[in-house]
Amino acid sequence: MAKIITLTTDFGLEDEYVGVMKGVILSRAPGARIVDLTHGIKAQDVRQAAFVLHSASRYFPPDTVHTVVVDPGVGGERKIILLTAGNQLFLAPDNGALSLVHRQDSRIYEVTNDKLFLPAVSRTFHGRDIFAPLAAALVNGLDPAEVGPGLADNEIILLPLSEARIAEREVAGSVIGIDHFGNLITDIHRSMLPGNYSDDLSLFSVKIGARMAEIRACYEDVSEGGLLALFGSRDYLEIAVNRGNAAMLLKSSIDDEIVVSW
Amino acid sequence: MAKIITLTTDFGLEDEYVGVMKGVILSRAPGARIVDLTHGIKAQDVRQAAFVLHSASRYFPPDTVHTVVVDPGVGGERKIILLTAGNQLFLAPDNGALSLVHRQDSRIYEVTNDKLFLPAVSRTFHGRDIFAPLAAALVNGLDPAEVGPGLADNEIILLPLSEARIAEREVAGSVIGIDHFGNLITDIHRSMLPGNYSDDLSLFSVKIGARMAEIRACYEDVSEGGLLALFGSRDYLEIAVNRGNAAMLLKSSIDDEIVVSW
Amino acid sequence: MAKIITLTTDFGLEDEYVGVMKGVILSRAPGARIVDLTHGIKAQDVRQAAFVLHSASRYFPPDTVHTVVVDPGVGGERKIILLTAGNQLFLAPDNGALSLVHRQDSRIYEVTNDKLFLPAVSRTFHGRDIFAPLAAALVNGLDPAEVGPGLADNEIILLPLSEARIAEREVAGSVIGIDHFGNLITDIHRSMLPGNYSDDLSLFSVKIGARMAEIRACYEDVSEGGLLALFGSRDYLEIAVNRGNAAMLLKSSIDDEIVVSW
């Protein structure tokens, strides 16, 4: 059965960069299935990449190789790492992008075995010269330990991606992303609310700037154009407008504060 | 032979939403071929989705499963439907998106069999939790009747998508879309013109705002920068500029009136 | 083993045009692998298409069919050509898009065999009606000579895509593209610099507008926010800002002059 490689980059789709990576992959692993998670990560936004991987990877079959090229330090001193988490593999620059998929039982390797790379490695496009051939080798069945020496957790960069503060009767977080629909995605995870939050949603109120919103189960629970908060598909609190665009309505931007109180 | 699933959504490509749907599909139907029709439907624009499906679906092989997630009512009361048209299958929220592919001999089913869904169904992302596993089951050979009870035509939403009015010696329609090249796509279908329109194109003139254009067979039939009307690849009248951008030239927008007279 | 078709167009991704081409291809070549090089070529920008093909095609396996639909003359008098270069095939309108992949030993054919096209060929969408079925036939093993009569080099359009001038102690070129990261891509190829340029990069200085930059090996060779020049993944000189956007910093645009002196 064909195995899967996913790609997450900040390359955009205007240039040929993503297509070139696929050419290298298919040259070496002709049966690989390649899925674009997104190439729309904001340039060099490691945090956004981390949330995308966390949200998406659990929906892929065993042995999927998730390949992340959000790599502001390309060509410099930063490591490249391979990390296992459950039955999934993650290949990324060592810059924190794997912080949310890292688990207690993850195995981590530093990628150093240059026999697995393209013969000539540029200083500017490791996606093509290192990540693509490595992903191909892994879906071809390469033992992860072949890529290079093992690393301990404290030898890689793990970022505290949610900085939401839990206090008495409130959680204060911030907007960490704005999706295509204008939904404001926060760093307040469902698990940060007390007890079984779904027992009585009306206990909670959400403050964003000068506006208040209630937590509801779905967009249609308020009338068209109405503001609401809900736990979105990533299990993080989102601020939304039913059939509208919350970011535009609230003139919100990344890092705006959001407070849930009860 | 691998069967095909097409995806048509308003998700955009900045987020991981499309990639997650593909993960779910490939987890359940590893051999499926997935084709993106477009993820650039304007948020919640059911009419645009209907035209895209109508234009594209006839070019796909038998048993293709066209999956549409333009779904302003997600999580609310709206039905999800499966519709057959010729040898093609269409899966969509019941909001009119299938109005142009619906045929007299279509069979229609309401999707209710939750054994086909992901085990936990969210209220915000049915693309992932319902549409993706269902599309996978259908390319795996599921009998359409297994998804739920049959529906009659008058139990689903069918929209009159073209509102062009045919009068004596004229057809009055409007701009229903603007494509990537700035071509203005109207709701005036080739079949609305009298006789065999192609016998003498010079019989017709097209009025848009204060400007007049003639109907030609192709862009190159006028000089560079020249305005023209032509029947585009969807068989609807389009207003175009040879090697230019009609929307910018005419400062046109959706719903502008277009009148063909003869 | 499945063979590969790549697609390079100026269609964008908002419309169904790319998806329709894939439907036609998979209807006729169900096992083909399709890779999008990019659909973000600026409308009708033949030069950009030429650079993308040159940069990407060498990374694909033998017998890949690179299909280019950047076609301002669609429906008019322009030829469609098939060109071989090494073990790769290129299918494109005859407008110069293949100028950089053309080689001394290329074989060139004019596409005239309309038995290979869709039964009805429109005047506006040859991507669907001609290019897609032809690409499918080629990955199915069609002999290139079956598409139509051979052509000599002087019967197709070959553009001098780099207009950089090599003078005593300097090369004067221009910005021919701006990539997703804001890097300014020039038409100054690595081979235009004297000797082995990498022996002593400090010999060179690069002038862009009123600013000077040094040539470095990678972005990280200057501090964050610093301006530099480097030979990018296409082997052409690029102007970049480490972890920043050169086009925005320098307010540069296409055709701005760049001078390397030593």
Tab-separated table of N, CA, C and O in Angstrom, chain A residues 105-157:
chain	number	residue	atom	x	y	z
A	105	ASP	N	7.003	9.658	24.609
A	105	ASP	CA	7.657	8.479	24.029
A	105	ASP	C	8.194	8.723	22.624
A	105	ASP	O	8.527	7.771	21.917
A	106	SER	N	8.296	9.984	22.219
A	106	SER	CA	8.880	10.281	20.905
A	106	SER	C	10.344	9.848	20.863
A	106	SER	O	11.083	10.029	21.845
A	107	ARG	N	10.735	9.304	19.725
A	107	ARG	CA	12.162	9.131	19.480
A	107	ARG	C	12.596	10.250	18.536
A	107	ARG	O	11.838	10.661	17.664
A	108	ILE	N	13.794	10.776	18.770
A	108	ILE	CA	14.270	11.935	18.005
A	108	ILE	C	15.651	11.618	17.433
A	108	ILE	O	16.494	11.038	18.136
A	109	TYR	N	15.871	11.980	16.176
A	109	TYR	CA	17.154	11.758	15.529
A	109	TYR	C	17.602	13.048	14.866
A	109	TYR	O	16.784	13.771	14.294
A	110	GLU	N	18.900	13.295	14.920
A	110	GLU	CA	19.438	14.399	14.136
A	110	GLU	C	19.791	13.887	12.737
A	110	GLU	O	20.477	12.868	12.591
A	111	VAL	N	19.323	14.592	11.720
A	111	VAL	CA	19.573	14.169	10.344
A	111	VAL	C	20.982	14.590	9.950
A	111	VAL	O	21.275	15.784	9.830
A	112	THR	N	21.845	13.596	9.785
A	112	THR	CA	23.242	13.906	9.418
A	112	THR	C	23.750	13.036	8.275
A	112	THR	O	24.780	13.355	7.688
A	113	ASN	N	23.038	11.977	7.941
A	113	ASN	CA	23.524	11.001	6.959
A	113	ASN	C	23.367	11.543	5.536
A	113	ASN	O	22.352	11.339	4.887
A	114	ASP	N	24.421	12.206	5.068
A	114	ASP	CA	24.278	12.918	3.800
A	114	ASP	C	24.231	11.996	2.587
A	114	ASP	O	23.993	12.462	1.477
A	115	LYS	N	24.408	10.703	2.802
A	115	LYS	CA	24.176	9.774	1.669
A	115	LYS	C	22.709	9.771	1.264
A	115	LYS	O	22.364	9.350	0.168
A	116	LEU	N	21.850	10.231	2.153
A	116	LEU	CA	20.418	10.247	1.853
A	116	LEU	C	19.993	11.520	1.122
A	116	LEU	O	18.854	11.635	0.679
A	117	PHE	N	20.900	12.487	1.008
A	117	PHE	CA	20.548	13.784	0.409
A	117	PHE	C	20.761	13.734	-1.112
A	117	PHE	O	21.321	12.786	-1.645
A	118	LEU	N	20.349	14.795	-1.805
A	118	LEU	CA	20.760	14.922	-3.204
A	118	LEU	C	22.282	15.068	-3.247
A	118	LEU	O	22.901	15.557	-2.297
A	119	PRO	N	22.884	14.666	-4.354
A	119	PRO	CA	24.354	14.708	-4.442
A	119	PRO	C	24.924	16.103	-4.189
A	119	PRO	O	25.949	16.241	-3.528
A	120	ALA	N	24.274	17.144	-4.716
A	120	ALA	CA	24.741	18.507	-4.447
A	120	ALA	C	23.711	19.193	-3.563
A	120	ALA	O	22.548	19.303	-3.949
A	121	VAL	N	24.126	19.628	-2.396
A	121	VAL	CA	23.192	20.284	-1.472
A	121	VAL	C	23.442	21.780	-1.500
A	121	VAL	O	24.532	22.244	-1.186
A	122	SER	N	22.394	22.556	-1.891
A	122	SER	CA	22.513	24.010	-1.915
A	122	SER	C	22.465	24.555	-0.493
A	122	SER	O	22.141	23.850	0.457
A	123	ARG	N	22.756	25.839	-0.355
A	123	ARG	CA	22.660	26.483	0.959
A	123	ARG	C	21.316	27.183	1.121
A	123	ARG	O	21.068	27.842	2.125
A	124	THR	N	20.454	27.124	0.119
A	124	THR	CA	19.215	27.904	0.167
A	124	THR	C	17.947	27.075	0.024
A	124	THR	O	16.856	27.579	0.285
A	125	PHE	N	18.030	25.819	-0.403
A	125	PHE	CA	16.803	25.070	-0.690
A	125	PHE	C	16.933	23.632	-0.177
A	125	PHE	O	17.017	22.677	-0.949
A	126	HIS	N	16.963	23.506	1.144
A	126	HIS	CA	17.046	22.181	1.747
A	126	HIS	C	15.763	21.385	1.555
A	126	HIS	O	15.780	20.169	1.647
A	127	GLY	N	14.648	22.069	1.300
A	127	GLY	CA	13.405	21.351	0.975
A	127	GLY	C	13.615	20.391	-0.180
A	127	GLY	O	13.195	19.237	-0.138
A	128	ARG	N	14.287	20.880	-1.194
A	128	ARG	CA	14.584	20.064	-2.382
A	128	ARG	C	15.737	19.096	-2.149
A	128	ARG	O	15.662	17.933	-2.544
A	129	ASP	N	16.786	19.579	-1.495
A	129	ASP	CA	18.046	18.839	-1.495
A	129	ASP	C	18.164	17.860	-0.328
A	129	ASP	O	18.923	16.894	-0.406
A	130	ILE	N	17.444	18.115	0.763
A	130	ILE	CA	17.539	17.251	1.945
A	130	ILE	C	16.180	16.684	2.336
A	130	ILE	O	16.020	15.471	2.450
A	131	PHE	N	15.173	17.553	2.541
A	131	PHE	CA	13.893	17.061	3.059
A	131	PHE	C	13.196	16.111	2.078
A	131	PHE	O	12.668	15.080	2.471
A	132	ALA	N	13.168	16.471	0.798
A	132	ALA	CA	12.444	15.640	-0.174
A	132	ALA	C	13.076	14.248	-0.314
A	132	ALA	O	12.371	13.237	-0.206
A	133	PRO	N	14.380	14.158	-0.539
A	133	PRO	CA	14.940	12.799	-0.667
A	133	PRO	C	14.826	11.997	0.625
A	133	PRO	O	14.653	10.774	0.591
A	134	LEU	N	14.911	12.673	1.765
A	134	LEU	CA	14.795	11.983	3.049
A	134	LEU	C	13.377	11.437	3.240
A	134	LEU	O	13.183	10.300	3.673
A	135	ALA	N	12.376	12.254	2.924
A	135	ALA	CA	10.987	11.791	3.033
A	135	ALA	C	10.768	10.592	2.115
A	135	ALA	O	10.106	9.612	2.495
A	136	ALA	N	11.344	10.658	0.909
A	136	ALA	CA	11.207	9.539	-0.026
A	136	ALA	C	11.824	8.263	0.567
A	136	ALA	O	11.230	7.189	0.519
A	137	ALA	N	13.013	8.406	1.145
A	137	ALA	CA	13.675	7.235	1.736
A	137	ALA	C	12.821	6.655	2.867
A	137	ALA	O	12.708	5.428	3.007
A	138	LEU	N	12.208	7.517	3.662
A	138	LEU	CA	11.407	7.028	4.796
A	138	LEU	C	10.147	6.295	4.321
A	138	LEU	O	9.807	5.253	4.862
A	139	VAL	N	9.452	6.811	3.314
A	139	VAL	CA	8.292	6.043	2.829
A	139	VAL	C	8.726	4.780	2.103
A	139	VAL	O	7.951	3.829	2.006
A	140	ASN	N	9.969	4.765	1.636
A	140	ASN	CA	10.494	3.522	1.060
A	140	ASN	C	10.887	2.505	2.121
A	140	ASN	O	11.333	1.418	1.792
A	141	GLY	N	10.764	2.886	3.386
A	141	GLY	CA	10.995	1.905	4.445
A	141	GLY	C	12.283	2.064	5.224
A	141	GLY	O	12.626	1.221	6.054
A	142	LEU	N	12.995	3.145	5.010
A	142	LEU	CA	14.239	3.388	5.762
A	142	LEU	C	13.968	3.354	7.266
A	142	LEU	O	12.994	3.961	7.744
A	143	ASP	N	14.829	2.673	8.021
A	143	ASP	CA	14.758	2.704	9.482
A	143	ASP	C	15.108	4.117	9.957
A	143	ASP	O	16.163	4.642	9.596
A	144	PRO	N	14.238	4.750	10.759
A	144	PRO	CA	14.534	6.122	11.206
A	144	PRO	C	15.933	6.272	11.807
A	144	PRO	O	16.576	7.302	11.612
A	145	ALA	N	16.407	5.251	12.481
A	145	ALA	CA	17.720	5.371	13.120
A	145	ALA	C	18.843	5.540	12.101
A	145	ALA	O	19.963	5.927	12.464
A	146	GLU	N	18.571	5.255	10.829
A	146	GLU	CA	19.598	5.413	9.794
A	146	GLU	C	19.889	6.872	9.446
A	146	GLU	O	20.860	7.161	8.761
A	147	VAL	N	19.001	7.799	9.847
A	147	VAL	CA	19.224	9.183	9.413
A	147	VAL	C	20.326	9.880	10.192
A	147	VAL	O	20.921	10.852	9.717
A	148	GLY	N	20.601	9.390	11.400
A	148	GLY	CA	21.658	10.023	12.183
A	148	GLY	C	21.496	9.689	13.650
A	148	GLY	O	20.618	8.896	14.035
A	149	PRO	N	22.312	10.273	14.502
A	149	PRO	CA	22.337	9.922	15.928
A	149	PRO	C	21.067	10.353	16.657
A	149	PRO	O	20.434	11.335	16.292
A	150	GLY	N	20.731	9.612	17.698
A	150	GLY	CA	19.594	9.961	18.534
A	150	GLY	C	19.848	11.236	19.332
A	150	GLY	O	20.990	11.601	19.611
A	151	LEU	N	18.767	11.928	19.655
A	151	LEU	CA	18.864	13.139	20.478
A	151	LEU	C	17.923	12.997	21.669
A	151	LEU	O	16.878	12.337	21.574
A	152	ALA	N	18.270	13.616	22.772
A	152	ALA	CA	17.360	13.678	23.924
A	152	ALA	C	16.419	14.871	23.755
A	152	ALA	O	16.697	15.791	22.989
A	153	ASP	N	15.312	14.851	24.496
A	153	ASP	CA	14.341	15.944	24.419
A	153	ASP	C	15.003	17.308	24.630
A	153	ASP	O	14.638	18.297	23.991
A	154	ASN	N	15.943	17.351	25.550
A	154	ASN	CA	16.524	18.665	25.844
A	154	ASN	C	17.583	19.097	24.835
A	154	ASN	O	18.199	20.154	24.988
A	155	GLU	N	17.757	18.286	23.806
A	155	GLU	CA	18.682	18.704	22.751
A	155	GLU	C	17.956	19.291	21.543
A	155	GLU	O	18.588	19.642	20.558
A	156	ILE	N	16.642	19.355	21.607
A	156	ILE	CA	15.919	20.025	20.512
A	156	ILE	C	15.124	21.199	21.085
A	156	ILE	O	14.943	21.322	22.308
A	157	ILE	N	14.653	22.057	20.190
A	157	ILE	CA	13.908	23.236	20.605
A	157	ILE	C	12.431	22.883	20.743
A	157	ILE	O	11.790	22.472	19.781
